[in-house]
Amino acid sequence: MTMLTLPRIASLFENHGTAYYGGEAISQTAHALQCAQLAEQAGDPEALIVAALLHDIGHLMLAESLTTDMRHQETGADALRDLFGEDVTEPIRLHVAAKRYLCAVDPAYFETLSPASVHSLSLQGGPHDAGQAAAFAAQPHATAAVRLRRYDDLAKVVDLQTPPLSHYLEMAARCVRTA
Ligand code: FE
């Protein structure tokens, strides 16, 4: 497993950020920036804003490999462990499970999913059952993951203005752990 560095993160966006965000009409970079902007506008802590920016970094990493691994949340979270604390990595790890959880506990939520997101839900295991939902909610970073998930689902607006990537990469630099 290669550990990511800040320069490597910047080059992943540079090299692969123009790819379409799975089945949607915007790029990976636009999706990441919109997701981070939603967290910032909501007044979330910088760690969650950075998690929002980087939640799909696993997709950009997998674009450089030959595998078609569906578990991009694990790839991204694991590769960020040297750089950031769990307040960044765990919402990333849990953002797919958070979708399965929200489908189980919020009937209105499923109706808001885009066709591409409904399709990926079935590949991801479908909605949680009651036991899975309870186990998910008991995890330390579940609330942050659910917040990230709701931003993720909204961050698909074509041509929305956002701050530049550099604004959020500077924030990521401030969140790098010191110990
Ligand atoms: Fe996403």
PDB file of C-alpha atoms in Angstrom, residues 1 9 13 62 72 97 121 126 133:
ATOM      1  CA  MET A   1       0.000   0.000   0.000  1.00  0.00           C
ATOM      2  CA  ILE A   9      -2.619  14.208  -3.738  1.00  0.00           C
ATOM      3  CA  PHE A  13      -6.166  15.662  -8.989  1.00  0.00           C
ATOM      4  CA  LEU A  62      -7.439   3.231  -8.678  1.00  0.00           C
ATOM      5  CA  HIS A  72     -12.360   2.912  -3.092  1.00  0.00           C
ATOM      6  CA  ALA A  97     -21.647   2.483   4.488  1.00  0.00           C
ATOM      7  CA  LEU A 121     -25.952   1.028  -3.993  1.00  0.00           C
ATOM      8  CA  GLY A 126     -28.022  -2.452  -0.699  1.00  0.00           C
ATOM      9  CA  ALA A 133     -27.764   0.144  10.824  1.00  0.00           C
TER      10      ALA A 133
END
